[in-house]
Coordinates of C-alpha atoms in Angstrom, one line a residue:
M1 CA 79.4 -20.3 39.2
R2 CA 79.0 -22.4 42.2
P3 CA 80.3 -25.9 41.9
D4 CA 77.0 -27.5 43.2
A5 CA 74.8 -25.4 40.9
A6 CA 74.7 -27.7 37.9
P7 CA 73.7 -30.9 40.0
L8 CA 71.0 -28.9 41.4
R9 CA 69.6 -27.9 38.0
K10 CA 69.8 -31.5 36.7
S11 CA 68.0 -33.0 39.7
G12 CA 65.2 -30.2 39.6
R13 CA 64.6 -31.3 35.9
K14 CA 64.6 -34.9 37.1
R15 CA 61.9 -33.9 39.5
K16 CA 60.0 -32.1 36.9
R17 CA 59.8 -35.1 34.5
G18 CA 58.8 -37.3 37.6
I19 CA 56.0 -34.8 38.4
M20 CA 55.0 -35.0 34.7
R21 CA 55.0 -38.7 34.4
H22 CA 53.0 -38.9 37.6
L23 CA 50.4 -36.4 36.4
T24 CA 50.0 -38.3 32.9
Q25 CA 49.2 -41.4 34.9
I26 CA 46.7 -39.6 37.0
S27 CA 44.8 -37.9 34.1
P28 CA 45.3 -37.7 30.2
L29 CA 44.8 -34.2 30.4
A30 CA 48.4 -33.7 31.9
A31 CA 49.7 -35.0 28.3
N32 CA 48.8 -31.5 27.1
I33 CA 50.9 -29.7 29.8
V34 CA 54.3 -28.6 28.2
P35 CA 57.1 -26.7 30.2
M36 CA 57.4 -22.9 29.5
V37 CA 60.6 -20.7 30.5
G38 CA 61.2 -21.0 34.0
N39 CA 59.5 -23.1 36.4
E40 CA 56.0 -22.5 34.7
Y41 CA 53.8 -24.8 32.8
M42 CA 51.1 -24.1 30.2
L43 CA 48.2 -26.2 28.7
A44 CA 48.9 -27.0 25.2
E45 CA 46.1 -26.7 22.6
P46 CA 44.6 -30.2 22.4
K47 CA 45.1 -31.9 19.0
P48 CA 42.2 -32.3 16.7
R49 CA 40.3 -35.7 16.7
N50 CA 41.5 -37.9 13.8
R51 CA 38.5 -39.6 12.7
S52 CA 40.6 -42.4 10.8
E53 CA 42.2 -43.2 14.0
D54 CA 38.8 -43.4 15.8
A55 CA 37.6 -45.6 13.1
K56 CA 40.7 -47.9 13.3
R57 CA 40.3 -48.2 17.0
D58 CA 36.5 -49.2 16.6
V59 CA 37.4 -51.9 14.1
V60 CA 40.1 -53.2 16.6
A61 CA 37.7 -53.3 19.4
G62 CA 35.0 -55.0 17.2
G63 CA 37.5 -57.7 16.3
I64 CA 38.3 -58.2 20.0
V65 CA 34.7 -58.5 20.8
V66 CA 34.1 -61.0 18.1
A67 CA 37.0 -63.1 19.2
A68 CA 35.8 -62.8 22.7
I69 CA 32.5 -64.1 21.7
L70 CA 33.9 -67.1 19.8
L71 CA 36.2 -67.9 22.6
F72 CA 33.3 -67.8 25.1
V73 CA 31.4 -70.1 22.9
G74 CA 34.1 -72.6 22.9
T75 CA 35.3 -72.4 26.5
G76 CA 32.1 -71.3 28.2
G77 CA 30.4 -74.5 27.6
T78 CA 33.2 -76.8 29.0
V79 CA 33.4 -74.4 32.1
M80 CA 29.8 -74.3 32.8
Q81 CA 29.6 -78.1 32.6
A82 CA 32.5 -78.5 35.0
V83 CA 30.9 -76.1 37.5
V84 CA 27.5 -78.0 37.4
Q85 CA 29.2 -81.2 38.0
T86 CA 31.2 -79.9 40.9
L87 CA 28.0 -78.5 42.4
I88 CA 26.3 -82.0 42.2
G89 CA 29.5 -83.6 43.5
I90 CA 30.6 -85.4 40.4
G91 CA 33.8 -83.7 39.3
G92 CA 36.8 -81.9 40.8
G93 CA 35.8 -78.5 39.5
P94 CA 36.6 -76.4 36.5
D95 CA 40.0 -75.9 35.0
K96 CA 41.6 -72.9 36.3
A97 CA 43.0 -71.6 33.0
L98 CA 39.6 -72.1 31.0
S99 CA 37.9 -70.1 34.2
A100 CA 40.1 -67.4 33.9
A101 CA 39.6 -67.4 30.0
V102 CA 35.8 -67.3 30.3
I103 CA 35.8 -64.5 32.9
L104 CA 38.2 -62.6 30.5
N105 CA 35.8 -63.2 27.5
V106 CA 33.0 -61.9 29.6
A107 CA 35.0 -58.8 30.6
L108 CA 35.7 -58.3 26.9
I109 CA 32.2 -58.9 25.7
L110 CA 31.0 -56.1 28.3
F111 CA 33.7 -53.8 27.0
G112 CA 32.4 -54.3 23.5
W113 CA 28.7 -53.7 24.6
R114 CA 30.0 -50.5 26.5
R115 CA 31.7 -49.5 23.3
Y116 CA 28.6 -50.2 21.2
E117 CA 26.4 -48.2 23.3
D118 CA 29.1 -45.2 23.3
L119 CA 28.9 -45.5 19.4
N120 CA 25.3 -45.4 19.4
R121 CA 25.2 -42.3 21.6
E122 CA 27.9 -40.6 19.7
I123 CA 25.9 -41.3 16.3
R124 CA 22.6 -40.1 17.9
E125 CA 24.2 -36.8 19.3
R126 CA 26.1 -36.1 16.1
T127 CA 22.8 -36.7 14.0
E128 CA 21.0 -34.2 16.5
A129 CA 23.8 -31.7 16.1
E130 CA 23.9 -31.7 12.3
Q131 CA 19.9 -31.5 12.2
R132 CA 20.1 -28.5 14.6
A133 CA 23.0 -26.9 12.7
R134 CA 20.9 -27.3 9.6
Y135 CA 17.9 -25.9 11.2
L136 CA 19.8 -22.7 12.3
A137 CA 21.2 -22.3 9.0
D138 CA 18.0 -22.4 7.3
T139 CA 15.6 -21.0 9.7
D140 CA 14.9 -17.2 11.0
P141 CA 15.2 -17.7 14.6
L142 CA 12.6 -15.1 15.3
T143 CA 9.8 -16.2 13.4
G144 CA 10.6 -19.9 12.6
F145 CA 10.4 -19.1 9.0
L146 CA 13.0 -19.9 6.4
N147 CA 15.8 -17.4 5.9
R148 CA 16.7 -15.7 2.5
R149 CA 19.4 -18.3 1.6
A150 CA 17.0 -21.4 2.2
L151 CA 14.2 -19.6 0.4
L152 CA 16.2 -19.0 -2.5
A153 CA 17.3 -22.8 -2.8
R154 CA 13.8 -24.1 -1.9
G155 CA 12.0 -21.7 -4.0
Q156 CA 13.7 -22.5 -7.2
Q157 CA 13.1 -26.2 -6.6
L158 CA 9.4 -25.3 -6.0
V159 CA 9.3 -23.5 -9.4
A160 CA 10.8 -26.5 -11.3
E161 CA 8.4 -29.0 -9.8
A162 CA 5.3 -26.8 -10.3
T163 CA 6.0 -25.9 -13.9
A164 CA 6.9 -29.6 -14.6
A165 CA 3.4 -30.3 -13.4
K166 CA 1.8 -27.5 -15.7
R167 CA 1.1 -25.4 -12.4
H168 CA 1.9 -21.9 -11.7
V169 CA 3.7 -20.3 -8.7
A170 CA 2.8 -17.0 -7.1
L171 CA 5.4 -15.2 -4.9
F172 CA 4.2 -12.9 -2.0
L173 CA 6.7 -10.1 -0.8
L174 CA 4.8 -8.6 2.1
D175 CA 6.4 -5.4 3.9
L176 CA 5.0 -4.1 7.1
D177 CA 3.9 -0.4 6.7
H178 CA 5.7 2.0 9.2
F179 CA 7.7 -0.5 11.0
K180 CA 10.6 1.8 11.5
T181 CA 8.4 4.0 13.4
V182 CA 7.5 1.0 16.0
N183 CA 11.2 0.6 16.6
D184 CA 11.9 4.3 17.0
I185 CA 8.9 4.9 19.3
H186 CA 8.3 1.7 21.1
G187 CA 11.6 0.1 21.1
H188 CA 13.2 -3.0 19.4
A189 CA 11.3 -5.6 22.0
A190 CA 8.1 -4.1 20.7
G191 CA 9.3 -4.5 17.0
D192 CA 10.2 -8.2 17.6
R193 CA 7.0 -8.7 19.1
V194 CA 5.4 -7.4 16.0
L195 CA 7.2 -9.3 13.7
Q196 CA 6.3 -12.5 15.9
V197 CA 2.6 -11.7 15.9
A198 CA 2.7 -10.9 12.0
A199 CA 4.4 -14.3 11.3
E200 CA 1.7 -16.0 13.4
R201 CA -0.9 -14.2 11.3
I202 CA 0.7 -15.0 8.0
N203 CA 1.0 -18.7 9.2
G204 CA -2.7 -18.7 10.1
V205 CA -3.7 -17.5 6.6
L206 CA -1.7 -19.3 4.4
P207 CA -2.2 -23.0 3.5
P208 CA 0.0 -25.5 5.1
T209 CA 1.6 -26.3 1.6
A210 CA 2.8 -22.6 1.3
T211 CA 6.6 -22.2 1.5
K212 CA 7.1 -19.2 4.0
A213 CA 10.1 -17.1 4.6
R214 CA 11.5 -13.9 6.2
L215 CA 13.9 -12.0 3.9
G216 CA 15.2 -9.8 6.8
G217 CA 13.9 -6.6 8.7
D218 CA 10.1 -6.3 8.1
E219 CA 9.9 -8.3 4.7
F220 CA 8.2 -11.6 4.5
V221 CA 7.7 -14.0 1.4
A222 CA 5.3 -16.7 0.8
M223 CA 5.3 -19.2 -2.4
L224 CA 2.2 -20.8 -3.4
Q225 CA 1.5 -23.4 -6.3
F226 CA -1.9 -23.1 -8.1
E227 CA -3.7 -24.2 -11.1
P228 CA -3.7 -21.7 -14.0
G229 CA -7.2 -20.9 -13.8
A230 CA -7.3 -20.4 -10.0
R231 CA -5.7 -16.9 -9.9
A232 CA -8.8 -15.6 -8.1
N233 CA -7.9 -17.8 -5.3
I234 CA -4.5 -16.2 -4.9
D235 CA -6.3 -12.7 -4.8
A236 CA -8.5 -14.0 -2.0
I237 CA -5.6 -15.1 0.1
A238 CA -3.7 -11.9 -0.5
A239 CA -6.5 -10.0 0.5
E240 CA -7.2 -11.7 3.6
L241 CA -3.5 -11.5 4.5
V242 CA -3.6 -7.7 4.2
S243 CA -7.0 -7.6 6.2
T244 CA -5.4 -9.8 8.8
L245 CA -2.4 -7.8 9.3
E246 CA -4.5 -4.6 9.8
A247 CA -5.4 -5.6 13.3
N248 CA -3.5 -3.9 16.2
V249 CA -0.7 -5.6 18.1
T250 CA -0.8 -5.5 22.0
H251 CA 2.5 -4.9 23.6
D252 CA 3.0 -3.9 27.2
S253 CA -0.5 -2.3 27.3
Q254 CA 0.1 -0.5 24.3
Q255 CA -1.8 -0.9 21.0
I256 CA 0.6 -0.8 17.9
R257 CA -1.0 -0.2 14.6
I258 CA 0.3 -1.9 11.6
G259 CA -0.5 -2.5 8.1
A260 CA 1.0 -4.3 5.0
S261 CA 1.8 -3.9 1.5
L262 CA 1.9 -7.0 -0.7
G263 CA 3.5 -7.1 -4.2
I264 CA 2.9 -10.5 -6.2
S265 CA 5.0 -11.9 -9.0
L266 CA 4.3 -15.0 -11.0
A267 CA 6.2 -17.7 -12.4
T268 CA 4.7 -19.7 -15.3
E269 CA 7.9 -21.4 -16.6
A270 CA 11.0 -23.2 -15.2
S271 CA 13.4 -20.5 -16.6
M272 CA 12.1 -17.9 -14.0
T273 CA 14.7 -17.4 -11.4
M274 CA 14.2 -16.8 -7.8
E275 CA 16.1 -13.6 -7.8
T276 CA 13.9 -12.3 -10.8
M277 CA 10.7 -13.4 -8.8
V278 CA 11.9 -11.5 -5.7
R279 CA 12.8 -8.3 -7.6
Q280 CA 9.5 -8.1 -9.3
A281 CA 7.4 -8.6 -6.3
D282 CA 9.7 -6.0 -4.7
I283 CA 8.8 -3.7 -7.3
A284 CA 5.0 -4.5 -7.1
M285 CA 5.2 -3.8 -3.4
Y286 CA 6.7 -0.4 -3.6
H287 CA 4.1 0.4 -6.4
C288 CA 1.6 -0.6 -3.9
K289 CA 3.0 1.9 -1.3
D290 CA 2.6 4.6 -3.9
E291 CA -1.1 3.7 -4.3
G292 CA -1.8 4.1 -0.7
R293 CA -0.5 0.9 1.3
N294 CA -2.8 -1.6 2.7
R295 CA -3.2 -3.4 -0.3
H296 CA -2.0 -6.1 -2.9
I297 CA -0.8 -5.5 -6.5
W298 CA 0.5 -7.9 -9.1
F299 CA 3.6 -7.2 -10.8
E300 CA 3.3 -5.6 -14.3
Q301 CA 6.2 -5.0 -16.8
G302 CA 5.4 -1.1 -16.6
M303 CA 6.1 -0.9 -13.1
E304 CA 9.9 -1.7 -13.8
M305 CA 10.1 1.7 -15.5
A306 CA 8.5 3.5 -12.6
V307 CA 10.9 2.1 -10.1
Q308 CA 14.0 3.1 -12.2
V309 CA 12.3 6.7 -12.2
R310 CA 12.0 6.5 -8.4
N311 CA 15.6 5.5 -8.0
Q312 CA 16.8 8.4 -10.1
I313 CA 14.7 10.7 -8.0
E314 CA 16.1 9.3 -4.6
N315 CA 19.6 9.3 -6.1
G316 CA 19.1 13.0 -7.2
I317 CA 17.8 14.0 -3.7
R318 CA 20.9 12.4 -2.2
D319 CA 23.1 14.1 -4.7
G320 CA 21.3 17.4 -4.6
M321 CA 21.0 18.1 -1.0
P322 CA 24.8 18.9 -0.4
R323 CA 24.8 20.9 -3.6
G324 CA 22.0 23.2 -2.5
E325 CA 19.5 22.3 -5.2
F326 CA 16.5 22.4 -3.0
I327 CA 15.3 25.9 -2.5
P328 CA 12.5 27.6 -0.7
Y329 CA 9.6 29.3 -2.8
F330 CA 7.0 31.7 -1.1
E331 CA 3.2 31.8 -1.6
P332 CA 1.4 35.0 -0.3
Q333 CA -1.1 34.9 2.5
V334 CA -3.7 38.0 2.3
D335 CA -6.4 39.4 4.5
I336 CA -9.1 38.7 1.8
A337 CA -11.1 41.9 2.9
S338 CA -8.4 44.5 2.7
G339 CA -5.8 42.8 0.4
R340 CA -3.2 43.2 3.1
L341 CA -0.3 40.9 3.0
I342 CA 0.0 39.1 6.3
G343 CA 2.7 36.4 5.5
F344 CA 3.9 33.8 3.2
E345 CA 3.9 29.8 3.2
M346 CA 7.1 28.3 2.4
L347 CA 7.0 25.5 -0.5
M348 CA 9.9 23.6 -1.5
R349 CA 11.2 23.4 -5.0
W350 CA 14.0 21.4 -6.5
E351 CA 16.1 23.4 -8.9
S352 CA 17.9 20.5 -10.9
P353 CA 20.7 21.4 -13.3
E354 CA 19.5 18.5 -15.5
Y355 CA 15.7 18.6 -15.3
G356 CA 15.1 22.2 -14.4
L357 CA 12.6 23.3 -11.8
I358 CA 10.9 20.2 -10.4
P359 CA 7.5 20.5 -8.3
P360 CA 7.2 19.2 -4.8
E361 CA 4.6 16.3 -5.7
R362 CA 7.2 14.6 -7.9
F363 CA 10.0 14.3 -5.1
I364 CA 8.3 14.8 -1.6
P365 CA 6.7 11.3 -1.4
V366 CA 10.1 9.7 -2.5
A367 CA 11.8 11.7 0.1
E368 CA 9.3 10.5 2.7
E369 CA 9.6 6.8 1.7
S370 CA 13.3 6.8 1.7
G371 CA 13.8 8.6 5.3
L372 CA 15.3 11.8 3.7
I373 CA 12.4 14.0 4.4
G374 CA 13.6 15.2 7.9
E375 CA 17.2 16.3 6.7
L376 CA 15.9 17.7 3.4
S377 CA 12.9 19.9 5.2
L378 CA 15.2 21.2 7.9
Q379 CA 17.7 22.2 5.2
V380 CA 15.2 24.2 3.1
I381 CA 13.5 25.8 6.2
R382 CA 16.9 27.0 7.4
N383 CA 17.3 28.8 3.9
A384 CA 13.6 30.2 4.3
M385 CA 14.5 31.6 7.8
E386 CA 17.6 33.3 6.5
V387 CA 15.5 35.0 3.7
A388 CA 12.6 35.7 6.0
K389 CA 15.0 37.6 8.6
G390 CA 14.8 40.4 6.3
W391 CA 11.1 40.7 6.3
D392 CA 9.0 43.2 8.6
P393 CA 8.0 41.4 11.8
S394 CA 4.4 41.7 10.9
V395 CA 4.9 39.2 8.0
M396 CA 4.6 35.5 9.2
L397 CA 6.6 32.6 7.5
A398 CA 4.5 29.5 7.5
V399 CA 6.2 25.9 7.0
N400 CA 4.7 22.6 6.3
I401 CA 5.9 19.8 8.4
S402 CA 5.9 16.0 7.1
P403 CA 3.9 13.5 9.0
Q404 CA 7.2 11.5 8.9
Q405 CA 8.9 14.5 10.9
L406 CA 6.2 14.4 13.6
K407 CA 7.3 10.8 14.4
D408 CA 10.8 12.0 15.6
P409 CA 10.6 12.6 19.3
W410 CA 13.7 15.3 18.8
F411 CA 11.8 17.2 16.1
S412 CA 10.8 20.1 18.4
Q413 CA 14.6 20.3 19.6
K414 CA 15.8 20.3 16.2
L415 CA 13.6 23.1 14.9
T416 CA 14.3 25.2 18.1
K417 CA 18.0 24.8 17.7
L418 CA 17.4 26.1 14.1
L419 CA 15.8 29.2 15.2
V420 CA 18.7 29.8 17.6
E421 CA 21.4 29.3 15.0
V422 CA 19.7 31.4 12.3
G423 CA 18.6 34.1 14.7
F424 CA 14.9 34.0 13.4
P425 CA 12.2 35.1 15.8
A426 CA 10.0 32.2 16.9
N427 CA 6.9 34.3 17.2
Q428 CA 7.2 35.2 13.3
L429 CA 7.1 31.2 12.6
E430 CA 3.9 29.1 12.0
V431 CA 4.2 25.4 11.7
E432 CA 1.4 23.8 9.6
I433 CA 0.5 20.3 10.5
T434 CA -2.0 18.0 8.5
E435 CA -4.8 16.3 9.8
S436 CA -3.6 12.8 9.0
S437 CA -0.4 13.2 11.2
L438 CA -2.6 13.4 14.3
F439 CA -3.5 9.8 14.4
E440 CA 0.0 8.1 14.3
N441 CA 0.9 9.0 17.8
L442 CA -1.1 11.5 19.3
P443 CA 0.9 11.6 22.5
L444 CA 4.1 12.4 20.7
V445 CA 2.5 15.1 18.5
R446 CA 1.1 16.7 21.7
S447 CA 4.6 16.8 23.1
I448 CA 6.2 18.1 20.0
V449 CA 3.7 20.9 19.3
T450 CA 3.4 21.9 23.2
S451 CA 7.3 22.4 23.2
L452 CA 7.1 24.4 20.1
K453 CA 4.2 26.8 21.4
N454 CA 6.4 27.2 24.6
Q455 CA 9.0 28.7 22.3
G456 CA 6.4 31.1 20.8
V457 CA 6.0 29.2 17.5
S458 CA 2.5 29.4 16.1
L459 CA 0.5 26.2 15.2
G460 CA -1.8 25.6 12.2
L461 CA -4.0 22.6 11.2
D462 CA -3.5 22.1 7.4
D463 CA -6.0 20.5 5.0
F464 CA -8.6 20.6 7.4
G465 CA -11.7 18.5 6.2
T466 CA -9.8 15.9 4.4
G467 CA -8.6 13.7 7.5
Y468 CA -10.4 12.5 10.6
S469 CA -9.9 15.2 13.2
S470 CA -12.4 15.4 16.0
L471 CA -13.3 18.3 18.1
S472 CA -11.5 16.5 20.9
H473 CA -8.1 17.0 18.9
L474 CA -8.7 20.7 18.4
R475 CA -9.4 21.0 21.9
A476 CA -6.3 19.0 23.2
L477 CA -3.7 20.7 20.7
P478 CA -3.0 24.3 20.9
F479 CA -3.8 25.0 17.2
D480 CA -3.7 28.9 16.4
R481 CA -5.2 28.5 13.0
I482 CA -7.2 26.2 10.9
K483 CA -6.7 26.0 6.9
I484 CA -9.6 24.7 4.8
D485 CA -8.4 22.4 2.1
R486 CA -8.5 23.6 -1.3
S487 CA -10.6 20.9 -2.6
F488 CA -13.5 22.4 -0.7
I489 CA -12.8 25.8 -2.1
A490 CA -12.6 24.6 -5.5
A491 CA -16.1 23.0 -5.4
M492 CA -17.7 25.4 -3.3
R493 CA -19.3 27.6 -6.2
G494 CA -20.8 24.5 -7.8
S495 CA -21.8 22.3 -4.7
T496 CA -24.1 23.2 -2.0
D497 CA -22.6 20.4 0.1
A498 CA -19.0 21.8 -0.3
Q499 CA -20.3 25.4 0.6
A500 CA -22.0 23.8 3.6
I501 CA -18.8 22.4 4.7
V502 CA -16.9 25.6 4.4
V503 CA -19.6 27.5 6.4
A504 CA -19.3 24.9 9.1
I505 CA -15.7 25.2 9.4
V506 CA -15.8 29.0 9.5
R507 CA -18.3 28.7 12.2
L508 CA -16.3 26.2 14.2
G509 CA -13.2 28.6 14.1
E510 CA -15.3 31.6 15.4
S511 CA -16.6 29.3 18.3
L512 CA -13.1 28.2 19.0
A513 CA -11.5 31.6 18.5
M514 CA -9.4 30.3 15.6
P515 CA -8.9 32.4 12.6
I516 CA -9.5 30.4 9.4
T517 CA -7.4 30.5 6.2
A518 CA -8.8 29.3 2.8
E519 CA -6.4 27.6 0.4
G520 CA -6.9 27.5 -3.3
V521 CA -8.6 30.9 -4.1
E522 CA -8.1 31.3 -7.7
D523 CA -10.5 34.0 -8.7
E524 CA -12.2 37.2 -7.6
A525 CA -15.8 35.7 -7.3
T526 CA -14.3 32.8 -4.6
A527 CA -12.5 35.5 -2.5
I528 CA -15.9 37.7 -2.5
E529 CA -18.2 34.4 -1.6
L530 CA -15.4 33.8 1.3
T531 CA -15.7 37.0 2.6
R532 CA -19.3 37.0 2.6
L533 CA -19.1 33.4 4.6
G534 CA -16.9 35.1 7.2
C535 CA -13.5 33.9 6.0
S536 CA -11.0 36.7 6.7
K537 CA -7.8 35.3 5.1
G538 CA -6.8 33.3 1.9
Q539 CA -4.0 32.3 -0.4
G540 CA -4.0 31.0 -3.9
W541 CA -3.3 32.2 -7.5
Y542 CA -5.8 35.0 -7.3
F543 CA -3.5 36.5 -4.8
G544 CA -0.1 35.5 -6.2
R545 CA 1.8 32.4 -7.2
A546 CA 4.6 30.9 -5.2
A547 CA 7.8 32.8 -6.1
S548 CA 11.4 32.7 -5.5
A549 CA 13.2 34.5 -2.7
E550 CA 14.4 37.3 -5.0
D551 CA 10.7 38.0 -6.5
T552 CA 9.5 37.8 -3.0
A553 CA 11.9 40.4 -1.8
R554 CA 10.7 42.8 -4.6
V555 CA 7.1 42.3 -3.5
L556 CA 7.8 43.1 0.0
A557 CA 10.0 46.1 -0.9
D558 CA 7.2 47.5 -3.1
R559 CA 5.0 47.4 0.0
G560 CA 7.6 48.8 2.4
L561 CA 7.7 45.4 4.3
L562 CA 11.3 44.8 3.6
R563 CA 13.8 45.6 6.4
A564 CA 17.0 45.4 4.2
P565 CA 17.9 43.8 1.0
V566 CA 18.7 40.2 2.0
Q567 CA 20.4 37.4 -0.4
P568 CA 19.1 33.9 0.1
R569 CA 21.4 31.3 0.8
S570 CA 21.9 29.2 -2.1
G571 CA 24.0 26.4 -0.7
P572 CA 24.1 23.9 2.2
P573 CA 23.8 25.2 5.8
A574 CA 27.5 24.3 6.4
G575 CA 30.7 24.9 4.2
D576 CA 31.8 27.7 1.7
E577 CA 31.5 25.8 -1.6
E578 CA 30.0 27.6 -4.6
P579 CA 26.5 26.6 -5.3
L580 CA 26.3 24.2 -8.4
R581 CA 22.7 24.7 -9.1
K582 CA 21.1 27.2 -11.5
T583 CA 19.7 30.7 -10.3
A584 CA 16.0 30.8 -10.2

């Protein structure tokens, strides 16, 4: 080691300490600078403010100001008198020590005033910050309504106050219909706009005394007090809310259609909890959706059992899909005049190990509401295609598509991918679309069906006559077939009006060069009458009920329309697990 190295290090440390003292004198921030290894410095974390120390400093500052004011009172008069006497030429001037004391007192008073203003500003800022924090903690930022946490607290207090005054409380739980579709098709900015407009409309209908909240997503809650005999007034407000929310919302030159389902629960006693009220209103709201949406319904005790059944079905669907419990059944479609078999319509069945064979009207609505219908439908269509690969090419496979699936912009790609993976001919597949699905988003439906047509898939308009189709829709969309709804066929023999509608649809199909298929043909007399009217194709119990893949294969084999014996896939699309369901 060099002999002068140690003195150099010591002098370097002295210079660093000197620099630190200088920095501390320049700025208090330098007090937070601490040395690191080598010649580097870092900024230490500032210590948290000690409110007790701040209070002590405020007390000391206040004491100094009070003392300064007392000294100013005691010395200021003497000094000012001496100054006046000096100005008129009587005295020799004020005492220098007293003058200095007065100036010091004035400085201290100014310091106290400055500190007082600082304290006022700090108190004001802290109060505003606390109010803002409380507002943010209790309020939904998008709509300005209360959030769930604040609703539960204030709502419970409202129930207690109302029941103490012998009044009742109604809780509205309002859910916007098809809101997920708005986000999927128009984007989240449009979804936010819909929520804001819905909040404005709710605010405009409800009285100022109502407690309003947004639970999250597209669910809103309102609570109103009312006299026990004024339930009709609550019904009127609920009906007006539903009606007001039916109006379209404009966003970026687009007209977005929404609606609302409204469930109402009632509190007549202080023992009713907010959690129970919200749950009951939620049950009523879902019951409202089952009844057709765009309406309001009061909670009744029997609804709870229906919700439990619905939840069991939904859980069963989720559990049954990977186990392959959902299977295709096939209903024959024939040429009425000749009896020739021309195809089958695929119908979905749930073969539950616990409950047996469950018809589609029991579980399809639940699958649609829960968002499971897309995955479920494609799984069963895949199984049907695997079965139909063994049919004669002249036998068509018709599949129904849920309106929910037509809201998926990628549906045509998913179905095309399925055709390729299974190896099923596209020209042997017919996709049936219901009338009601045309009005949600006609441009999207047109894009989907055009893409499928380009792949060679046929297109049928199902349940014709029950919706609101117009000739423009039939002209704009490339339909290959029109199916008359079974309700008209069933009423045709006893109703001249129903018969006239059937005749009109048949003539419409002839003018558009579209074959007509009649659904629900259950006896020979109806088949003969349809033939006389010019309807050439039909399906229904008269021609054969929906049957399993095995039974359908035997029918085709008897008619020589089976390429080779084909066993249906009885499990999920992927995986080699053994099926857990019963055989048909």
